[in-house]
mmCIF file of C-alpha atoms and ligand atoms in Angstrom:
data_model
loop_
_atom_site.group_PDB
_atom_site.id
_atom_site.type_symbol
_atom_site.label_atom_id
_atom_site.label_comp_id
_atom_site.label_asym_id
_atom_site.label_seq_id
_atom_site.Cartn_x
_atom_site.Cartn_y
_atom_site.Cartn_z
ATOM 1 C CA MET A 1 54.384 127.176 114.515
ATOM 2 C CA THR A 2 50.933 126.400 113.633
ATOM 3 C CA LEU A 3 49.221 128.384 116.834
ATOM 4 C CA ALA A 4 45.911 129.867 115.737
ATOM 5 C CA THR A 5 42.976 131.853 116.923
ATOM 6 C CA LEU A 6 39.368 130.031 116.979
ATOM 7 C CA ALA A 7 38.192 132.625 114.238
ATOM 8 C CA ASP A 8 41.361 131.440 112.300
ATOM 9 C CA VAL A 9 40.036 128.012 112.141
ATOM 10 C CA LEU A 10 36.094 128.590 112.442
ATOM 11 C CA GLN A 11 35.912 131.129 109.485
ATOM 12 C CA PRO A 12 37.315 128.801 106.797
ATOM 13 C CA ALA A 13 34.757 126.021 108.413
ATOM 14 C CA LEU A 14 32.044 128.233 108.062
ATOM 15 C CA LYS A 15 33.083 129.239 104.164
ATOM 16 C CA ASN A 16 33.841 125.410 103.138
ATOM 17 C CA GLN A 17 31.336 123.572 105.720
ATOM 18 C CA TYR A 18 33.020 121.461 108.061
ATOM 19 C CA ALA A 19 33.366 121.649 112.048
ATOM 20 C CA VAL A 20 36.291 122.183 114.232
ATOM 21 C CA ALA A 21 36.383 119.487 117.418
ATOM 22 C CA GLY A 22 37.594 121.565 120.548
ATOM 23 C CA LEU A 23 38.753 118.664 122.687
ATOM 24 C CA VAL A 24 38.660 118.718 126.198
ATOM 25 C CA THR A 25 42.391 117.853 127.972
ATOM 26 C CA LEU A 26 43.027 116.716 131.236
ATOM 27 C CA GLY A 27 47.404 116.944 130.915
ATOM 28 C CA TRP A 28 49.571 116.319 128.889
ATOM 29 C CA GLU A 29 48.726 112.630 127.795
ATOM 30 C CA ASP A 30 45.732 113.296 126.280
ATOM 31 C CA MET A 31 46.700 116.665 124.831
ATOM 32 C CA ARG A 32 49.794 115.416 122.365
ATOM 33 C CA ALA A 33 47.523 112.761 121.511
ATOM 34 C CA TYR A 34 44.649 114.851 120.094
ATOM 35 C CA VAL A 35 47.546 116.963 118.392
ATOM 36 C CA ALA A 36 48.582 113.252 116.794
ATOM 37 C CA ALA A 37 45.496 112.328 115.723
ATOM 38 C CA ALA A 38 44.836 115.536 114.272
ATOM 39 C CA GLU A 39 48.177 115.406 112.031
ATOM 40 C CA MET A 40 47.496 111.858 111.289
ATOM 41 C CA VAL A 41 43.926 113.394 109.760
ATOM 42 C CA GLY A 42 45.049 116.026 108.415
ATOM 43 C CA CYS A 43 42.908 119.298 110.313
ATOM 44 C CA PRO A 44 42.685 121.292 112.969
ATOM 45 C CA VAL A 45 41.942 121.019 116.343
ATOM 46 C CA ILE A 46 40.864 123.510 119.485
ATOM 47 C CA LEU A 47 42.866 121.985 122.666
ATOM 48 C CA GLN A 48 40.265 123.002 125.088
ATOM 49 C CA ALA A 49 41.881 123.747 129.253
ATOM 50 C CA GLY A 50 38.352 123.328 131.194
ATOM 51 C CA PRO A 51 37.341 123.867 134.736
ATOM 52 C CA SER A 52 38.480 120.539 136.057
ATOM 53 C CA CYS A 53 41.722 120.743 133.980
ATOM 54 C CA ARG A 54 42.172 124.068 135.502
ATOM 55 C CA ALA A 55 41.271 122.344 139.421
ATOM 56 C CA HIS A 56 44.299 120.008 138.312
ATOM 57 C CA THR A 57 46.809 122.323 136.415
ATOM 58 C CA PRO A 58 47.532 125.809 136.563
ATOM 59 C CA LEU A 59 46.513 128.422 133.823
ATOM 60 C CA PRO A 60 49.466 129.304 132.622
ATOM 61 C CA ILE A 61 51.339 125.865 132.928
ATOM 62 C CA LEU A 62 48.870 124.603 130.359
ATOM 63 C CA GLY A 63 48.979 128.015 128.408
ATOM 64 C CA LYS A 64 52.882 126.883 127.938
ATOM 65 C CA MET A 65 52.009 123.118 127.225
ATOM 66 C CA PHE A 66 49.358 123.879 124.488
ATOM 67 C CA ARG A 67 51.724 126.713 122.627
ATOM 68 C CA HIS A 68 54.299 123.866 122.805
ATOM 69 C CA LEU A 69 52.568 121.390 121.185
ATOM 70 C CA ALA A 70 51.250 124.214 118.166
ATOM 71 C CA ASP A 71 54.895 125.167 117.524
ATOM 72 C CA GLY A 72 55.724 121.444 116.450
ATOM 73 C CA ALA A 73 52.153 120.502 115.081
ATOM 74 C CA SER A 74 51.767 120.579 111.261
ATOM 75 C CA VAL A 75 48.152 121.345 111.432
ATOM 76 C CA PRO A 76 47.027 124.795 113.339
ATOM 77 C CA VAL A 77 46.012 124.299 117.058
ATOM 78 C CA VAL A 78 43.615 126.832 118.868
ATOM 79 C CA ALA A 79 44.510 127.055 122.738
ATOM 80 C CA HIS A 80 41.268 127.612 124.097
ATOM 81 C CA LEU A 81 39.973 128.250 127.605
ATOM 82 C CA ASP A 82 36.848 126.627 128.091
ATOM 83 C CA HIS A 83 34.226 127.981 130.545
ATOM 84 C CA GLY A 84 35.498 130.665 131.649
ATOM 85 C CA TYR A 85 33.115 132.218 134.698
ATOM 86 C CA THR A 86 34.846 135.426 135.583
ATOM 87 C CA TYR A 87 37.048 138.282 133.330
ATOM 88 C CA ASP A 88 39.843 137.489 135.740
ATOM 89 C CA GLU A 89 39.652 134.069 135.014
ATOM 90 C CA CYS A 90 39.602 134.774 131.216
ATOM 91 C CA ARG A 91 42.290 137.720 131.470
ATOM 92 C CA GLU A 92 45.023 134.906 133.453
ATOM 93 C CA ALA A 93 44.310 132.693 130.430
ATOM 94 C CA LEU A 94 44.874 135.466 127.907
ATOM 95 C CA ASP A 95 48.046 136.859 129.877
ATOM 96 C CA SER A 96 49.391 132.799 130.029
ATOM 97 C CA GLY A 97 49.028 132.634 126.543
ATOM 98 C CA PHE A 98 45.422 131.145 125.343
ATOM 99 C CA THR A 99 44.547 132.532 121.697
ATOM 100 C CA SER A 100 40.921 131.505 122.435
ATOM 101 C CA LEU A 101 38.705 132.488 125.411
ATOM 102 C CA MET A 102 35.445 131.229 126.094
ATOM 103 C CA TYR A 103 33.097 133.327 128.555
ATOM 104 C CA ASP A 104 30.155 131.568 129.682
ATOM 105 C CA GLY A 105 27.633 134.185 131.318
ATOM 106 C CA SER A 106 24.921 131.530 129.998
ATOM 107 C CA ARG A 107 22.836 131.093 133.670
ATOM 108 C CA ALA A 108 23.037 134.844 133.811
ATOM 109 C CA GLU A 109 19.773 137.104 132.204
ATOM 110 C CA LEU A 110 20.807 138.135 128.946
ATOM 111 C CA ALA A 111 21.132 141.627 129.462
ATOM 112 C CA GLN A 112 24.203 140.660 131.901
ATOM 113 C CA ASN A 113 25.546 137.911 129.801
ATOM 114 C CA ILE A 114 25.319 140.316 126.800
ATOM 115 C CA ASP A 115 27.394 143.134 128.841
ATOM 116 C CA GLU A 116 29.841 140.555 130.523
ATOM 117 C CA THR A 117 30.557 138.690 127.123
ATOM 118 C CA ALA A 118 30.824 142.060 125.308
ATOM 119 C CA ARG A 119 33.670 142.690 127.961
ATOM 120 C CA ILE A 120 35.648 139.461 127.904
ATOM 121 C CA VAL A 121 34.814 140.345 124.185
ATOM 122 C CA GLU A 122 36.801 143.499 123.839
ATOM 123 C CA MET A 123 39.918 142.075 125.850
ATOM 124 C CA ALA A 124 39.843 139.268 123.782
ATOM 125 C CA HIS A 125 39.992 141.494 120.550
ATOM 126 C CA ALA A 126 42.900 144.078 121.715
ATOM 127 C CA ALA A 127 45.039 141.209 122.057
ATOM 128 C CA GLY A 128 44.798 139.618 118.723
ATOM 129 C CA ILE A 129 42.885 136.557 120.039
ATOM 130 C CA SER A 130 38.664 135.341 119.813
ATOM 131 C CA CYS A 131 35.907 135.242 121.906
ATOM 132 C CA GLU A 132 33.140 132.724 122.181
ATOM 133 C CA GLY A 133 30.019 133.393 124.241
ATOM 134 C CA GLU A 134 27.237 130.859 124.930
ATOM 135 C CA ILE A 135 23.250 132.141 124.736
ATOM 136 C CA GLY A 136 20.692 129.363 126.381
ATOM 137 C CA PHE A 137 22.027 126.984 128.541
ATOM 138 C CA VAL A 138 23.413 123.957 128.383
ATOM 139 C CA GLY A 139 22.756 121.401 131.132
ATOM 140 C CA TYR A 140 25.070 118.389 132.386
ATOM 141 C CA SER A 141 23.632 114.760 132.388
ATOM 142 C CA GLY A 142 22.533 114.010 135.846
ATOM 143 C CA GLY A 143 22.546 117.916 136.853
ATOM 144 C CA GLU A 144 21.085 120.821 135.931
ATOM 145 C CA ASN A 145 18.542 121.228 133.204
ATOM 146 C CA SER A 146 18.890 122.976 129.387
ATOM 147 C CA ALA A 147 17.138 126.297 128.973
ATOM 148 C CA GLY A 148 17.018 126.123 125.008
ATOM 149 C CA THR A 149 18.235 129.067 122.799
ATOM 150 C CA ASP A 150 15.734 131.641 121.822
ATOM 151 C CA PRO A 151 16.831 132.504 118.341
ATOM 152 C CA ALA A 152 15.911 136.455 118.398
ATOM 153 C CA GLU A 153 18.028 136.306 121.837
ATOM 154 C CA ALA A 154 20.813 134.801 119.931
ATOM 155 C CA THR A 155 20.574 137.705 117.275
ATOM 156 C CA GLU A 156 20.661 140.046 120.094
ATOM 157 C CA PHE A 157 23.775 138.655 121.878
ATOM 158 C CA ALA A 158 25.190 137.859 118.620
ATOM 159 C CA ARG A 159 25.231 141.538 116.899
ATOM 160 C CA GLN A 160 25.738 143.385 120.427
ATOM 161 C CA THR A 161 28.713 141.047 121.800
ATOM 162 C CA GLY A 162 31.177 140.637 118.656
ATOM 163 C CA VAL A 163 31.930 136.974 119.866
ATOM 164 C CA ASP A 164 33.867 134.798 116.907
ATOM 165 C CA ALA A 165 31.725 132.116 117.697
ATOM 166 C CA MET A 166 28.506 130.938 119.681
ATOM 167 C CA ALA A 167 27.524 128.101 122.339
ATOM 168 C CA ILE A 168 23.597 127.151 121.674
ATOM 169 C CA SER A 169 21.394 125.114 123.857
ATOM 170 C CA VAL A 170 19.071 122.973 121.008
ATOM 171 C CA GLY A 171 18.969 119.516 123.157
ATOM 172 C CA ASN A 172 22.688 119.082 123.782
ATOM 173 C CA VAL A 173 23.938 118.301 127.159
ATOM 174 C CA HIS A 174 27.065 117.903 128.986
ATOM 175 C CA LEU A 175 28.959 114.353 129.877
ATOM 176 C CA GLN A 176 26.385 111.933 128.035
ATOM 177 C CA GLN A 177 28.185 108.540 127.945
ATOM 178 C CA ASP A 178 25.317 107.110 125.527
ATOM 179 C CA LYS A 179 24.425 108.740 122.008
ATOM 180 C CA GLU A 180 21.094 109.132 122.380
ATOM 181 C CA GLY A 181 17.872 111.204 121.297
ATOM 182 C CA GLY A 182 20.147 113.742 119.133
ATOM 183 C CA LEU A 183 19.855 117.743 118.229
ATOM 184 C CA ASP A 184 16.651 119.743 117.674
ATOM 185 C CA THR A 185 17.525 120.546 113.840
ATOM 186 C CA ASP A 186 14.313 122.888 113.207
ATOM 187 C CA ARG A 187 16.060 125.327 116.102
ATOM 188 C CA ILE A 188 19.426 125.189 114.639
ATOM 189 C CA ALA A 189 17.641 126.221 111.359
ATOM 190 C CA ALA A 190 16.161 129.129 113.186
ATOM 191 C CA ILE A 191 19.322 130.375 114.767
ATOM 192 C CA GLN A 192 21.787 130.302 111.613
ATOM 193 C CA ALA A 193 19.247 132.091 109.969
ATOM 194 C CA VAL A 194 19.165 135.112 112.058
ATOM 195 C CA THR A 195 23.305 135.364 112.395
ATOM 196 C CA GLN A 196 26.224 134.375 110.656
ATOM 197 C CA VAL A 197 28.657 133.726 113.509
ATOM 198 C CA PRO A 198 29.974 130.181 114.041
ATOM 199 C CA LEU A 199 28.124 128.324 115.969
ATOM 200 C CA VAL A 200 29.360 125.632 118.695
ATOM 201 C CA ILE A 201 27.714 122.467 120.068
ATOM 202 C CA HIS A 202 28.546 121.387 123.673
ATOM 203 C CA GLY A 203 28.320 118.380 124.918
ATOM 204 C CA GLY A 204 29.089 116.642 121.328
ATOM 205 C CA SER A 205 29.760 113.225 122.662
ATOM 206 C CA GLY A 206 26.120 112.878 123.039
ATOM 207 C CA VAL A 207 25.347 113.286 119.340
ATOM 208 C CA PRO A 208 25.013 110.487 117.460
ATOM 209 C CA VAL A 209 27.740 110.362 115.079
ATOM 210 C CA ALA A 210 26.167 110.327 111.799
ATOM 211 C CA GLN A 211 24.080 113.899 113.115
ATOM 212 C CA ARG A 212 27.547 115.075 113.684
ATOM 213 C CA THR A 213 28.146 115.013 109.856
ATOM 214 C CA ALA A 214 25.526 116.272 109.003
ATOM 215 C CA LEU A 215 25.244 119.513 110.773
ATOM 216 C CA ALA A 216 28.910 119.871 110.357
ATOM 217 C CA THR A 217 28.192 119.769 106.774
ATOM 218 C CA GLY A 218 25.015 121.223 106.120
ATOM 219 C CA THR A 219 24.775 123.908 109.289
ATOM 220 C CA SER A 220 26.476 126.917 110.600
ATOM 221 C CA ILE A 221 27.634 124.930 113.310
ATOM 222 C CA CYS A 222 31.910 125.155 112.923
ATOM 223 C CA LYS A 223 32.385 123.901 116.895
ATOM 224 C CA PHE A 224 31.688 120.647 118.669
ATOM 225 C CA ASN A 225 33.347 120.046 121.900
ATOM 226 C CA ILE A 226 33.957 116.695 122.717
ATOM 227 C CA GLY A 227 35.225 115.359 125.990
ATOM 228 C CA THR A 228 33.317 112.371 127.844
ATOM 229 C CA GLU A 229 33.819 110.206 124.927
ATOM 230 C CA LEU A 230 37.480 110.583 125.019
ATOM 231 C CA ARG A 231 38.076 110.824 128.512
ATOM 232 C CA MET A 232 36.014 106.896 128.479
ATOM 233 C CA ALA A 233 38.762 106.052 125.498
ATOM 234 C CA PHE A 234 42.147 106.922 127.569
ATOM 235 C CA GLY A 235 39.852 105.435 131.097
ATOM 236 C CA ASP A 236 39.672 102.067 129.128
ATOM 237 C CA ALA A 237 42.925 102.474 127.892
ATOM 238 C CA LEU A 238 44.751 103.550 131.178
ATOM 239 C CA ARG A 239 42.333 100.284 132.710
ATOM 240 C CA THR A 240 44.255 97.624 130.480
ATOM 241 C CA ALA A 241 47.371 99.202 130.944
ATOM 242 C CA VAL A 242 47.334 99.161 134.397
ATOM 243 C CA ASN A 243 45.922 95.349 134.695
ATOM 244 C CA ALA A 244 48.285 94.278 131.834
ATOM 245 C CA ASP A 245 51.372 93.831 134.664
ATOM 246 C CA ALA A 246 50.154 94.071 138.354
ATOM 247 C CA SER A 247 53.962 94.453 139.084
ATOM 248 C CA ARG A 248 54.649 97.846 137.132
ATOM 249 C CA PHE A 249 54.569 100.432 139.224
ATOM 250 C CA ASP A 250 56.278 103.568 137.161
ATOM 251 C CA ARG A 251 53.770 105.788 135.532
ATOM 252 C CA VAL A 252 55.368 107.030 132.707
ATOM 253 C CA THR A 253 55.646 102.899 131.710
ATOM 254 C CA ILE A 254 52.069 102.599 132.313
ATOM 255 C CA LEU A 255 50.751 105.845 130.842
ATOM 256 C CA LYS A 256 52.679 104.993 127.408
ATOM 257 C CA GLU A 257 50.780 102.728 126.227
ATOM 258 C CA THR A 258 47.097 104.805 126.369
ATOM 259 C CA HIS A 259 48.593 106.506 123.399
ATOM 260 C CA ASP A 260 47.866 104.407 120.335
ATOM 261 C CA PRO A 261 44.582 103.983 121.715
ATOM 262 C CA LEU A 262 43.539 107.348 122.246
ATOM 263 C CA VAL A 263 45.043 108.442 118.910
ATOM 264 C CA ALA A 264 43.143 106.194 117.170
ATOM 265 C CA ALA A 265 39.909 107.117 118.921
ATOM 266 C CA THR A 266 40.427 110.565 118.287
ATOM 267 C CA ALA A 267 41.313 110.260 114.819
ATOM 268 C CA ARG A 268 37.575 107.982 114.360
ATOM 269 C CA VAL A 269 36.114 111.209 116.051
ATOM 270 C CA LEU A 270 38.041 114.216 114.053
ATOM 271 C CA SER A 271 37.350 111.976 110.359
ATOM 272 C CA ALA A 272 33.191 112.311 111.084
ATOM 273 C CA PHE A 273 33.470 116.434 110.949
ATOM 274 C CA GLY A 274 33.582 116.772 107.324
ATOM 275 C CA HIS A 275 36.928 118.347 106.867
ATOM 276 C CA PRO A 276 38.172 117.466 103.371
ATOM 277 C CA ALA A 277 40.673 114.550 103.189
ATOM 278 C CA LYS A 278 44.324 114.379 103.376
ATOM 279 C CA GLY A 279 46.468 114.646 100.411
HETATM 280 ZN ZN1 ZN B 1 30.666 122.974 127.716
#
């Protein structure tokens, strides 16, 4: 039984200078591979159910899947709601056994974002679980533009909401398939100078691996969300398996062949976040 809250895994990361991966799940195959990779590396892992995951599988089912995997894991596993947009959605995740809620009020004005996030934090903490908030807006590749996090607003947000982790916008962009520009380290330094709250980078797939390691071990960034990079690895493995034999039609047989490649790709991702080596 290694079910953990977000605070359980991020506070040691903050103290000991490493980061924990928030891995975007879409189904049983990837979440199972992510936990196997975390056990192989010997680090904690955050399983995340985002909007597209929830559109595919109901939250109460996802909560059971995450908790089942956590129960059997040798490393801490967090059951995390990614980008909850309403109080009711966060409430449903809590009732479904999630141990961490992310409320995304980042499209709203500061005062409204603070009020709404504080309400979710209060609900989460009353139930003994964690809450992540977002200040500044992290845009989407080919979609909405980002609005960078203002350090003064981040201070107010952290102080008034009581969040356990704070997602910031510092040059990161969701859904990037290439590791291009890198993040604004001056802005990160300005934000971490004014708050003790562990910082979170959404859109981690677009951050060059060397910079992930440098930030994980040298700043208060304690969580990197990784989705696209591992979705691409899964897609490649699935395509290879499907094309391997045109006569096969049983999907369990086909999907089985995605497991090892996805575990290997995930282990590479997890190994770059500065967690002390196993053994
Ligand atoms: Zn995100």
